[in-house]
PDB file of C-alpha atoms and ligand atoms in Angstrom:
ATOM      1  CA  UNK A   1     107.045  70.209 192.264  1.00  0.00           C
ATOM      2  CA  UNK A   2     103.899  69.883 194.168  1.00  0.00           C
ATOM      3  CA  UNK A   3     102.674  73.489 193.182  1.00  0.00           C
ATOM      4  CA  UNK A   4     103.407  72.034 189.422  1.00  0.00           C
ATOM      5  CA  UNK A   5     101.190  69.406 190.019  1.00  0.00           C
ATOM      6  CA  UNK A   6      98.051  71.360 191.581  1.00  0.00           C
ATOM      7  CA  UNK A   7      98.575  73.545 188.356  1.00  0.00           C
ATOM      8  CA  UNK A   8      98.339  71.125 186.029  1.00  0.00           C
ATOM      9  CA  UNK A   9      95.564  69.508 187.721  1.00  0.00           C
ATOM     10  CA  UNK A  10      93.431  72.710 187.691  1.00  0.00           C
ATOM     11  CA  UNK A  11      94.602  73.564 184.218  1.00  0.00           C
ATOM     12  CA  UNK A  12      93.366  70.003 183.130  1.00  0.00           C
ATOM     13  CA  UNK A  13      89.947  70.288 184.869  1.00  0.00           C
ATOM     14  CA  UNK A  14      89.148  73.713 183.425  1.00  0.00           C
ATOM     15  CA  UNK A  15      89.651  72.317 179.981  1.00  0.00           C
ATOM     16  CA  UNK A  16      87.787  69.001 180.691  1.00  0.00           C
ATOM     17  CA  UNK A  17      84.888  71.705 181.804  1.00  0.00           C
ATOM     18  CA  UNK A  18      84.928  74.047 179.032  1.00  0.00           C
ATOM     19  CA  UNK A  19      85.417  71.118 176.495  1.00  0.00           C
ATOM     20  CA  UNK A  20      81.850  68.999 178.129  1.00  0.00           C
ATOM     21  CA  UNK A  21      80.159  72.530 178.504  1.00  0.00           C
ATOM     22  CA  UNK A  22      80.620  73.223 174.775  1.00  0.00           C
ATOM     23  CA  UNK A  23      79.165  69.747 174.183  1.00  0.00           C
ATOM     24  CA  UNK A  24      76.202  69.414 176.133  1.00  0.00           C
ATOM     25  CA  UNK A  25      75.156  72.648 175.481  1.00  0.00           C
ATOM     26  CA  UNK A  26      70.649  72.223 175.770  1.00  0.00           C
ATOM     27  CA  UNK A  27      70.583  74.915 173.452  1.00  0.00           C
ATOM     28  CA  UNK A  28      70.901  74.705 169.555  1.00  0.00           C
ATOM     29  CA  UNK A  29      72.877  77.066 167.088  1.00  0.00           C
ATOM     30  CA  UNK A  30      69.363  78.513 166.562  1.00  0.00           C
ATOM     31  CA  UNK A  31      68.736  79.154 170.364  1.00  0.00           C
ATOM     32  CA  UNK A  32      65.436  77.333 170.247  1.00  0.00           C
ATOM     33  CA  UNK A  33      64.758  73.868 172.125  1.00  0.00           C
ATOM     34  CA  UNK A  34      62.719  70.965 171.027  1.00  0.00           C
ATOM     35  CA  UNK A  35      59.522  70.565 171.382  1.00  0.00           C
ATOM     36  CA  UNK A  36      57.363  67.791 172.472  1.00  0.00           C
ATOM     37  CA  UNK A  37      56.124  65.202 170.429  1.00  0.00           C
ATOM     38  CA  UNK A  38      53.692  62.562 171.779  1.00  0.00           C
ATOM     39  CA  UNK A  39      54.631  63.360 175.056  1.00  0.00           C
ATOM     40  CA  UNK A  40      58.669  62.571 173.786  1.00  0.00           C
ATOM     41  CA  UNK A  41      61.167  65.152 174.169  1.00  0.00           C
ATOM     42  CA  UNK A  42      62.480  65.764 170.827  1.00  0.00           C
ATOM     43  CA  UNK A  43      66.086  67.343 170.542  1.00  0.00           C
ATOM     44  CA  UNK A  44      66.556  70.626 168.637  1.00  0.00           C
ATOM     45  CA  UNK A  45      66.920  70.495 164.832  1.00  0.00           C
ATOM     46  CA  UNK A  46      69.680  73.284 164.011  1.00  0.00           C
ATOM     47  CA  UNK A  47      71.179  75.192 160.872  1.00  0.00           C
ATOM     48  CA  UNK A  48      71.210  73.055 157.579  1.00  0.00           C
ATOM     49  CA  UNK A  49      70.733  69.543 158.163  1.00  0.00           C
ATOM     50  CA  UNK A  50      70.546  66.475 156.122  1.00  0.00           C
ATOM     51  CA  UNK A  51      67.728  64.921 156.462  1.00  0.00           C
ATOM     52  CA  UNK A  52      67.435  61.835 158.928  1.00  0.00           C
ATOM     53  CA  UNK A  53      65.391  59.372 156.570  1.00  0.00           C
ATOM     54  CA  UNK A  54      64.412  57.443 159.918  1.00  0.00           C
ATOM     55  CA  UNK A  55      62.058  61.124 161.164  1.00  0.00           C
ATOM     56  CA  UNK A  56      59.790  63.637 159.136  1.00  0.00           C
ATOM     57  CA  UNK A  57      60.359  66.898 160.735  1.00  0.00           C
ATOM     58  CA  UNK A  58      57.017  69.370 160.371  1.00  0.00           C
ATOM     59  CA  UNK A  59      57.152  73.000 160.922  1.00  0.00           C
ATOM     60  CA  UNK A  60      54.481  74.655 162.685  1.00  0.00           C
ATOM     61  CA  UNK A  61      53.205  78.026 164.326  1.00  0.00           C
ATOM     62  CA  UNK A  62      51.202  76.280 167.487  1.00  0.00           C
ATOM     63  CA  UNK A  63      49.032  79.378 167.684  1.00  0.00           C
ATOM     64  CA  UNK A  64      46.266  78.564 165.302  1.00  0.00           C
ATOM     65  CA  UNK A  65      43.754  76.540 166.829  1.00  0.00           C
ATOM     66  CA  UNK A  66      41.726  74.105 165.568  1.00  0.00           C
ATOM     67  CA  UNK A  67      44.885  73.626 163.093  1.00  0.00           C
ATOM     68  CA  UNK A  68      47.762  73.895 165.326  1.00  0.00           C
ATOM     69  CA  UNK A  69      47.645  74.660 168.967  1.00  0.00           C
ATOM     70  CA  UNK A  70      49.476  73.612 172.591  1.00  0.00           C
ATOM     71  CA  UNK A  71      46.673  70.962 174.584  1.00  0.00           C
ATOM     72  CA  UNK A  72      46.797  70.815 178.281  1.00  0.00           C
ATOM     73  CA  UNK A  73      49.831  68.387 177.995  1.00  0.00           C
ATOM     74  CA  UNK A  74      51.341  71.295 176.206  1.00  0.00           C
ATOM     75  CA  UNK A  75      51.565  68.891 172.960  1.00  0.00           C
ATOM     76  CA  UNK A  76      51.389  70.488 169.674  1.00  0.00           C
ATOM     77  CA  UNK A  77      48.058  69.289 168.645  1.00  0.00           C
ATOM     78  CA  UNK A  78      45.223  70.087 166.291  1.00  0.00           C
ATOM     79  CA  UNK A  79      43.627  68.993 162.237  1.00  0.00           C
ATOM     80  CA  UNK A  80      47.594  69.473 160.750  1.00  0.00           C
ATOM     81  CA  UNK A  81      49.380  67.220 163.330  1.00  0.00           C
ATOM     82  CA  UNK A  82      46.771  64.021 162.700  1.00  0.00           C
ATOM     83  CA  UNK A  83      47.073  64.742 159.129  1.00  0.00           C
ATOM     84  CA  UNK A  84      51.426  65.148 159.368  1.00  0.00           C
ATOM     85  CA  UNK A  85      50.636  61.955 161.527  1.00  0.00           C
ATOM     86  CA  UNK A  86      49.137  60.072 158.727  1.00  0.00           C
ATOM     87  CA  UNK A  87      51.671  61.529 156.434  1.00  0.00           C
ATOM     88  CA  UNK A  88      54.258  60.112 158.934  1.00  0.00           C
ATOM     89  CA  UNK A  89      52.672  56.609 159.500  1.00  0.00           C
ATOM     90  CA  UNK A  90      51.987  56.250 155.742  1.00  0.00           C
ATOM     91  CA  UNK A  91      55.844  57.022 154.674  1.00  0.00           C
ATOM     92  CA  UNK A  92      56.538  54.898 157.951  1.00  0.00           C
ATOM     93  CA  UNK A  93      58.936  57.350 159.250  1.00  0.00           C
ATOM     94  CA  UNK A  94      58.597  58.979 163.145  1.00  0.00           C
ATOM     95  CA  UNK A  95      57.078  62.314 163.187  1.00  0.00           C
ATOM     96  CA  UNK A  96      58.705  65.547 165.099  1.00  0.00           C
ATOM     97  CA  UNK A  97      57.454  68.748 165.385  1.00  0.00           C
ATOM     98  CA  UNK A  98      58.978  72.005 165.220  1.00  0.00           C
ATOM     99  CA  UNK A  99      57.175  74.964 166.676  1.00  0.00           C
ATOM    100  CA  UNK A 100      58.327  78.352 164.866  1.00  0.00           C
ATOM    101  CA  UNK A 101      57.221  81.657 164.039  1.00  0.00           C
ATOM    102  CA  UNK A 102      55.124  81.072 161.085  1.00  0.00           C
ATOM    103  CA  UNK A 103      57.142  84.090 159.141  1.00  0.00           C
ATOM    104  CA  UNK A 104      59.822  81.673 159.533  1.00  0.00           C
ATOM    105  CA  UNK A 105      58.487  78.209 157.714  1.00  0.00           C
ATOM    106  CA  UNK A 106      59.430  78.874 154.339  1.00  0.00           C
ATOM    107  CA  UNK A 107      63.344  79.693 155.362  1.00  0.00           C
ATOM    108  CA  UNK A 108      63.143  76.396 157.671  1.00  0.00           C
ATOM    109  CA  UNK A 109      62.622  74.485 154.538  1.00  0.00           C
ATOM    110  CA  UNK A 110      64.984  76.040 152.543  1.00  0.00           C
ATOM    111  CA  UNK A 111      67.449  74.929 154.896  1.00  0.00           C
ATOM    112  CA  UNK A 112      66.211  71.817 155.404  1.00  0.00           C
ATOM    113  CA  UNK A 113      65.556  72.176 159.200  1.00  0.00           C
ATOM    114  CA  UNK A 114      61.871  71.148 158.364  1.00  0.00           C
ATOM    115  CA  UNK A 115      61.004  68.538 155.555  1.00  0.00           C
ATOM    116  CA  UNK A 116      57.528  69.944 155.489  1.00  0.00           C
ATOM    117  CA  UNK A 117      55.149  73.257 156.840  1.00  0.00           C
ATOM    118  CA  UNK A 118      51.891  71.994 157.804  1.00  0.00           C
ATOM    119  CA  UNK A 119      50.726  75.437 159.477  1.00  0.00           C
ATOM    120  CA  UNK A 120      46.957  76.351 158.235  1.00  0.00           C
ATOM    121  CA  UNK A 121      49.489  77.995 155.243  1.00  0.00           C
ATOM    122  CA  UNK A 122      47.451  79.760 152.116  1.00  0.00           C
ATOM    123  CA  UNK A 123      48.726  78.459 148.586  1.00  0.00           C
ATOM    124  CA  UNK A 124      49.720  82.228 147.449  1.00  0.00           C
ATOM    125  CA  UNK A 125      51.030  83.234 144.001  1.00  0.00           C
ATOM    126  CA  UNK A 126      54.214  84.986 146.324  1.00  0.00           C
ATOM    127  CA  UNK A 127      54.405  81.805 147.996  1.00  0.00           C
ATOM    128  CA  UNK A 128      54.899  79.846 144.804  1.00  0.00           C
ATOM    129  CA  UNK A 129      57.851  81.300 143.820  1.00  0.00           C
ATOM    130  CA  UNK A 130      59.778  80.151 146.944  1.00  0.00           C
ATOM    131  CA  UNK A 131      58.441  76.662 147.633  1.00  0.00           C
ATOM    132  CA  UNK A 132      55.826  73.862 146.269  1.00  0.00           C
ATOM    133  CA  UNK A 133      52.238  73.495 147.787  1.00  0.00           C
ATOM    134  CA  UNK A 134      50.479  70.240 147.767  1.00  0.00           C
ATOM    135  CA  UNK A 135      47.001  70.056 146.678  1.00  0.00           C
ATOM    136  CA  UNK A 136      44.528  71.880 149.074  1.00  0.00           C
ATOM    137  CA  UNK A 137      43.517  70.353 151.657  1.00  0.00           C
ATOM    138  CA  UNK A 138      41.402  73.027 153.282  1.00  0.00           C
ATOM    139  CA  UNK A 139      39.095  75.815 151.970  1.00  0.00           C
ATOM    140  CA  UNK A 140      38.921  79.389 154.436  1.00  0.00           C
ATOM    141  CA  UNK A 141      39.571  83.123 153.892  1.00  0.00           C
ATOM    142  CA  UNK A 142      39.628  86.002 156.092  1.00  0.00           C
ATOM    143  CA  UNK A 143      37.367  87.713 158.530  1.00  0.00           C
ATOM    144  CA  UNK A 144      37.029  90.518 161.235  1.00  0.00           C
ATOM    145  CA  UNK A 145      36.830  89.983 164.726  1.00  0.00           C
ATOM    146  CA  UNK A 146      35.458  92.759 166.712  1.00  0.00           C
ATOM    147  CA  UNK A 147      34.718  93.257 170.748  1.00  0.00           C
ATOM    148  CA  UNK A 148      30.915  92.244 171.192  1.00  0.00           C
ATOM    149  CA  UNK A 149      29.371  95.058 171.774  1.00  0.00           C
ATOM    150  CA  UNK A 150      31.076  96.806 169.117  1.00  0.00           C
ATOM    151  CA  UNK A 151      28.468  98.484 166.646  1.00  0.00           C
ATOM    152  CA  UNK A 152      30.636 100.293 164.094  1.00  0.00           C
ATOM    153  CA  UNK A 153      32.519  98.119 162.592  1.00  0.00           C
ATOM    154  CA  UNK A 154      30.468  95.996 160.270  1.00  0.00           C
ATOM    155  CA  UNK A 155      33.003  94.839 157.907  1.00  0.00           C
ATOM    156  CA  UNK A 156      36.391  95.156 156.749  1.00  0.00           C
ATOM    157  CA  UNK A 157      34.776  98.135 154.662  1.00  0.00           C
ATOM    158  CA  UNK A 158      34.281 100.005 158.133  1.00  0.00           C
ATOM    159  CA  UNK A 159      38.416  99.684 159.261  1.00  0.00           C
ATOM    160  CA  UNK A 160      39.657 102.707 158.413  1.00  0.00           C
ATOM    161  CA  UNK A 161      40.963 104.557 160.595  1.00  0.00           C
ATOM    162  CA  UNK A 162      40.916 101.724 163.544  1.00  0.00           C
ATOM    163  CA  UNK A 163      43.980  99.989 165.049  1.00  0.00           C
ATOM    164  CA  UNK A 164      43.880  96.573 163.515  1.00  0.00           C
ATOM    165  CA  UNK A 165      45.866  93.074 164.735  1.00  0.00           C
ATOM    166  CA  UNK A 166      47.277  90.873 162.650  1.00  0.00           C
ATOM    167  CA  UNK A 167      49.443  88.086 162.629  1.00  0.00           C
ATOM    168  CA  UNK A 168      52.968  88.852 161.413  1.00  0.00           C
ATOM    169  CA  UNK A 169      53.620  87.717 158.058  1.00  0.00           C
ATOM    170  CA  UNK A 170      50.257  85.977 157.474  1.00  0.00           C
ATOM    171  CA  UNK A 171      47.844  86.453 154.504  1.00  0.00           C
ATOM    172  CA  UNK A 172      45.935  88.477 156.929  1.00  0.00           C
ATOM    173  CA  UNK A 173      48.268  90.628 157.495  1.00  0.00           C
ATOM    174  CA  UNK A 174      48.834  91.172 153.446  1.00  0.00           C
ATOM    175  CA  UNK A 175      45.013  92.097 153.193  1.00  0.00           C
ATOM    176  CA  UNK A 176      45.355  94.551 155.901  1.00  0.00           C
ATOM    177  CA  UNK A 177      48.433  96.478 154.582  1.00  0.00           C
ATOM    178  CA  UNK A 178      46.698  95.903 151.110  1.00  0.00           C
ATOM    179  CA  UNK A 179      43.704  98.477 152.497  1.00  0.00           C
ATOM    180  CA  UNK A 180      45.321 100.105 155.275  1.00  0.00           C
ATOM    181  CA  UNK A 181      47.685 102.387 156.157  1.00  0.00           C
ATOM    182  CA  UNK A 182      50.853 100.596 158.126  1.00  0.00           C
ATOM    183  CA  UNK A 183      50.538 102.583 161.178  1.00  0.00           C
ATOM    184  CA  UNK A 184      47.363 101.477 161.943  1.00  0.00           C
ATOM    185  CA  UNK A 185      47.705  97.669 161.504  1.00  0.00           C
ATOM    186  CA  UNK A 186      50.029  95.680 164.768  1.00  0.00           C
ATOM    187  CA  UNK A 187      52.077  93.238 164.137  1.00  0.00           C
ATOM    188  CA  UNK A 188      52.030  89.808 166.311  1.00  0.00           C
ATOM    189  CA  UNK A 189      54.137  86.759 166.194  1.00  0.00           C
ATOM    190  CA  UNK A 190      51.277  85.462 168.594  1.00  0.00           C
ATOM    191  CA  UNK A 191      47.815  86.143 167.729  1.00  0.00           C
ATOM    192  CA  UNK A 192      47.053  85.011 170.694  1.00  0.00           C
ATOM    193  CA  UNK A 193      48.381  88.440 172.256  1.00  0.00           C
ATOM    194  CA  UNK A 194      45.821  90.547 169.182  1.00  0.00           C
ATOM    195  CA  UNK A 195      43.461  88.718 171.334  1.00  0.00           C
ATOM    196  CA  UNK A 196      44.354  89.761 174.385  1.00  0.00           C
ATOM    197  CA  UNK A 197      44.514  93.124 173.408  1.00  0.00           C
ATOM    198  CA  UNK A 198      41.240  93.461 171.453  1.00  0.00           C
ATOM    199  CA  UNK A 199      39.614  92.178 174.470  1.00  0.00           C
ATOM    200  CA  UNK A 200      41.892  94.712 176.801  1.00  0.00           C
ATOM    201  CA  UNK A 201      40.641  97.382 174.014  1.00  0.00           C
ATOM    202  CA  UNK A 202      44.071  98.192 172.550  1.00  0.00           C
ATOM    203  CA  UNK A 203      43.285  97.327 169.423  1.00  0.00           C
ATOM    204  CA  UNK A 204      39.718  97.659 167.403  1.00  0.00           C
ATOM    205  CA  UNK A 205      39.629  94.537 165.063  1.00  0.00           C
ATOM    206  CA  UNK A 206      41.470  91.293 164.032  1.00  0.00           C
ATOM    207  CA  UNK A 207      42.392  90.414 160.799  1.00  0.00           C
ATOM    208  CA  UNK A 208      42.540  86.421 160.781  1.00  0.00           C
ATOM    209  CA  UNK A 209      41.391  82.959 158.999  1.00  0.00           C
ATOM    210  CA  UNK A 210      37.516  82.055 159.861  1.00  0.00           C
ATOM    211  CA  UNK A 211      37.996  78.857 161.177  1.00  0.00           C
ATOM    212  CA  UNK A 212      40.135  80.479 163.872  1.00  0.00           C
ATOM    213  CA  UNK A 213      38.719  83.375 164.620  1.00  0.00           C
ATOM    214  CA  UNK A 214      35.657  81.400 165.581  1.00  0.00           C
ATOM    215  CA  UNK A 215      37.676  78.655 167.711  1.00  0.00           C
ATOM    216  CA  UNK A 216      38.994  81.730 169.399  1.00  0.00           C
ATOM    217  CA  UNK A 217      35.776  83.598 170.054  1.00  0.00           C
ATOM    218  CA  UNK A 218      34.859  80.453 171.659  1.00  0.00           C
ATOM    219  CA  UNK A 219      38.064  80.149 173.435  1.00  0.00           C
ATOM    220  CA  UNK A 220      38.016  83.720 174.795  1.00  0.00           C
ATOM    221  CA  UNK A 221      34.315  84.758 174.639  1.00  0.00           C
ATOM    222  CA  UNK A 222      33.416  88.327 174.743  1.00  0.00           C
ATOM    223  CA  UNK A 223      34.173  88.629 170.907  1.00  0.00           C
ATOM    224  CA  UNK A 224      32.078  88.251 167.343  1.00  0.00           C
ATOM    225  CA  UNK A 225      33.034  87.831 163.583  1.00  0.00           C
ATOM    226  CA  UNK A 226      31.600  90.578 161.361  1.00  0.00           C
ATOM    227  CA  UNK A 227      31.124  90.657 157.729  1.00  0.00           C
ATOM    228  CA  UNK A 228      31.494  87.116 156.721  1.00  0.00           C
ATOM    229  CA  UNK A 229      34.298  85.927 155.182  1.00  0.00           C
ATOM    230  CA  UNK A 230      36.430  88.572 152.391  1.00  0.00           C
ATOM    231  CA  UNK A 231      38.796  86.391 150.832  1.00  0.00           C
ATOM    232  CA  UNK A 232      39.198  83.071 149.319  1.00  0.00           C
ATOM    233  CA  UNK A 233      41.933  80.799 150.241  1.00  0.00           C
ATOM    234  CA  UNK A 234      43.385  77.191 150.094  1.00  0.00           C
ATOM    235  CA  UNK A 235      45.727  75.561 152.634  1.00  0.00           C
ATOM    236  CA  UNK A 236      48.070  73.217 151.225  1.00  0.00           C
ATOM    237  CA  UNK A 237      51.180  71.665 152.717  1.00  0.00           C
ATOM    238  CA  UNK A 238      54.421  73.256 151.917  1.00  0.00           C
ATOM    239  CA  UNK A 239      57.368  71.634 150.643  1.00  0.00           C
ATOM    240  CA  UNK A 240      61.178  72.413 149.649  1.00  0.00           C
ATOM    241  CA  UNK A 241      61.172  72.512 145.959  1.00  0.00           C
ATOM    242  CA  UNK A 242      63.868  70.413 145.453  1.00  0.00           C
ATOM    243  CA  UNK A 243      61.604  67.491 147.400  1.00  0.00           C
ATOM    244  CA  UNK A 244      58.993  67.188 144.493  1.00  0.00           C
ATOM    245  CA  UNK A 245      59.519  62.711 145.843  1.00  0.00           C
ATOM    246  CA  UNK A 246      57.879  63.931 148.986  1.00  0.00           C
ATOM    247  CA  UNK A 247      55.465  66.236 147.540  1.00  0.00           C
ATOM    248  CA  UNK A 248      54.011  63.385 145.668  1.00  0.00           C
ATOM    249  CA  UNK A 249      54.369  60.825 148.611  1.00  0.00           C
ATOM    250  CA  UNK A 250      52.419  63.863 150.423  1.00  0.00           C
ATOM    251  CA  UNK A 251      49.905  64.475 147.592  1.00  0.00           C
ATOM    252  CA  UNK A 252      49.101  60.388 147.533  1.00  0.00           C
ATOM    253  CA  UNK A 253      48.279  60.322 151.396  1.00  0.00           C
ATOM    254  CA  UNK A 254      45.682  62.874 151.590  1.00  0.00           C
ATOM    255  CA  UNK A 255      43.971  61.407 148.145  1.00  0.00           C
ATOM    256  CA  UNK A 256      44.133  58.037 150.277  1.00  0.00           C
ATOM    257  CA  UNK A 257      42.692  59.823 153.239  1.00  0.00           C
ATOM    258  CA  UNK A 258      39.952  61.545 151.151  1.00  0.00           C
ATOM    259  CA  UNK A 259      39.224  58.257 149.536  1.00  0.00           C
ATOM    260  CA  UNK A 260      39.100  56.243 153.117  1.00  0.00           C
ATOM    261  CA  UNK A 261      36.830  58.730 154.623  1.00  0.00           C
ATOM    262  CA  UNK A 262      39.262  59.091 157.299  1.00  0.00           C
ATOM    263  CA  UNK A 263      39.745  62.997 156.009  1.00  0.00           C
ATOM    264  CA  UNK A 264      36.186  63.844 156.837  1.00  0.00           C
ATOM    265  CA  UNK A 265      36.313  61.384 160.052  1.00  0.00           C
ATOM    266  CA  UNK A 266      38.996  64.616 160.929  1.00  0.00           C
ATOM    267  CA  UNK A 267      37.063  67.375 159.956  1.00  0.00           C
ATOM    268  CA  UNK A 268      34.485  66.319 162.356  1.00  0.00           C
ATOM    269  CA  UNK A 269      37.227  65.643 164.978  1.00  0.00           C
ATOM    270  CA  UNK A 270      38.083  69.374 164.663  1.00  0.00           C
ATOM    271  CA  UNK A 271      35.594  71.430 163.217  1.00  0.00           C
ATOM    272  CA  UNK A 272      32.320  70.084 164.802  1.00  0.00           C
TER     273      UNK A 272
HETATM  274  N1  LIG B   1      46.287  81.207 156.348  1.00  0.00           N
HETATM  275  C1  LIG B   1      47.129  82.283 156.757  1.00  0.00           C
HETATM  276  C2  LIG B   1      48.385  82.316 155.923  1.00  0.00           C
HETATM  277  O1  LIG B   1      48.714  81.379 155.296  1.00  0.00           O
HETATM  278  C3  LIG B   1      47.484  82.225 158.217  1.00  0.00           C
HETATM  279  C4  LIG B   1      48.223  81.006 158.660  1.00  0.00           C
HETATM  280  C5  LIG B   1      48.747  81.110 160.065  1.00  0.00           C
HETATM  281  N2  LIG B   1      49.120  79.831 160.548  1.00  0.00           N
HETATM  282  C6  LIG B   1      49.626  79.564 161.772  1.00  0.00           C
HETATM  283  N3  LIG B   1      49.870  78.322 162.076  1.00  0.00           N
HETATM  284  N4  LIG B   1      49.825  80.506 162.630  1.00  0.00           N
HETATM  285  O2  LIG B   1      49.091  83.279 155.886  1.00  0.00           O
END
């Protein structure tokens, strides 16, 4: 009788145990954990999800500074958060942030884990088809980034042959597969790391948007733009097609902001 009893009592703690472990589990279906938000913890947004009407969740690639970078709080900061902020304050709902490969923004709002991508993203025709862009909000196109004493390389004209970084899944990385063969152009979720390794000399030349190529030259040092600027693009905010109520609400902010002056109040924030 007394063996029955320690039985049962071990058999009923292991369930307890594997029941709360299930439960508590940090980790989402997705394998990714939150990420902070004005210095909150936010919980992990997984799978297809309804959306709570009390949050607006962005989606973001942190790796695009003055746009979208980590500060020395580790915050997701940069132009796109203050204007998701206002976007948030204006529709009076609480702001979270999710920090994702950027090849993987468009799929997040399909599913509805993000209600919007605020990421530096170029209003493409290919884009179009999948989800709805709000008016521009930003004007850039690409450039080359080469070592500093580099004298060969005086445009995107002069890439052939070199090994080139990109950013996976970028517009940069369409221009460069656009000219170039595919062996020669590398692939990184983090362009942050085509840094590293133009500096380290393991690649010639980076592909990337202007206004980031020349936060990181002053980031890094040790690196110059060449060339100008080769294409012509427009960031706009991204949107689930079948949210055109939010596209409209997102549309009517940055009008407001233009109007106020608060949109150039930002620009000079960021880009001055
Ligand atoms: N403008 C480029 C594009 O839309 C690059 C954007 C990358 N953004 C980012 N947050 N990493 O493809």
């Amino acid at each position: 009788m007394k063996k029955f009893l320690v039985y049962a009592v071990l058999i009923c703690t292991i369930f307890t145990l594997v029941v709360f472990a299930g439960c508590t589990s940090p980790e989402g279906t997705n394998g990714e954990t939150g990420d902070e938000v004005n210095g909150e913890v936010e919980g992990e947004v997984s799978g297809e999800v309804e959306g709570d009407p009390e949050k607006i969740i962005m989606g973001t690639n942190a790796d695009f500074p003055p746009f979208e970078f980590r500060n020395d709080e580790n915050e997701v900061d940069g132009f796109d958060v203050d204007i998701a902020k206002a976007i948030a304050d204006a529709l009076g709902r609480e702001l979270v942030i999710e920090d994702m490969e950027f090849g993987g923004l468009t799929q997040a709002l399909h599913s509805k884990r993000i209600d919007m991508a605020i990421a530096g993203m170029t209003i493409t025709e290919e884009r179009l088809e999948e989800v709805d862009f709000s008016e521009p909000y930003y004007n850039a196109g690409q450039t080359v980034v080469v070592l500093e004493d580099e004298t060969e390389i005086k445009s995107v004209d002069d890439l052939e042959g070199k090994d080139i970084a990109v950013q996976l899944g970028t517009t940069g990385d369409l221009e460069a597969h656009e000219r170039f063969p595919a062996e020669k152009i590398r692939q990184y979720n983090k362009i942050n790391e085509g840094f590293l390794d133009l500096i380290n000399k393991r690649v010639d030349a980076i592909i990337i948007d202007v206004p980031v190529a020349e936060r990181y030259i002053e980031i890094k040092g040790g690196c110059k733009t060449v060339g100008g600027v080769f294409t012509e693009e427009l960031f706009g905010v991204a949107v689930s097609k079948e949210n055109p109520e939010l596209l409209d609400e997102i549309n009517k902010v940055l009008a407001d902001l233009k109007e106020s002056g608060q949109f150039d109040e930002l620009i000079s924030k960021w880009f001055e």
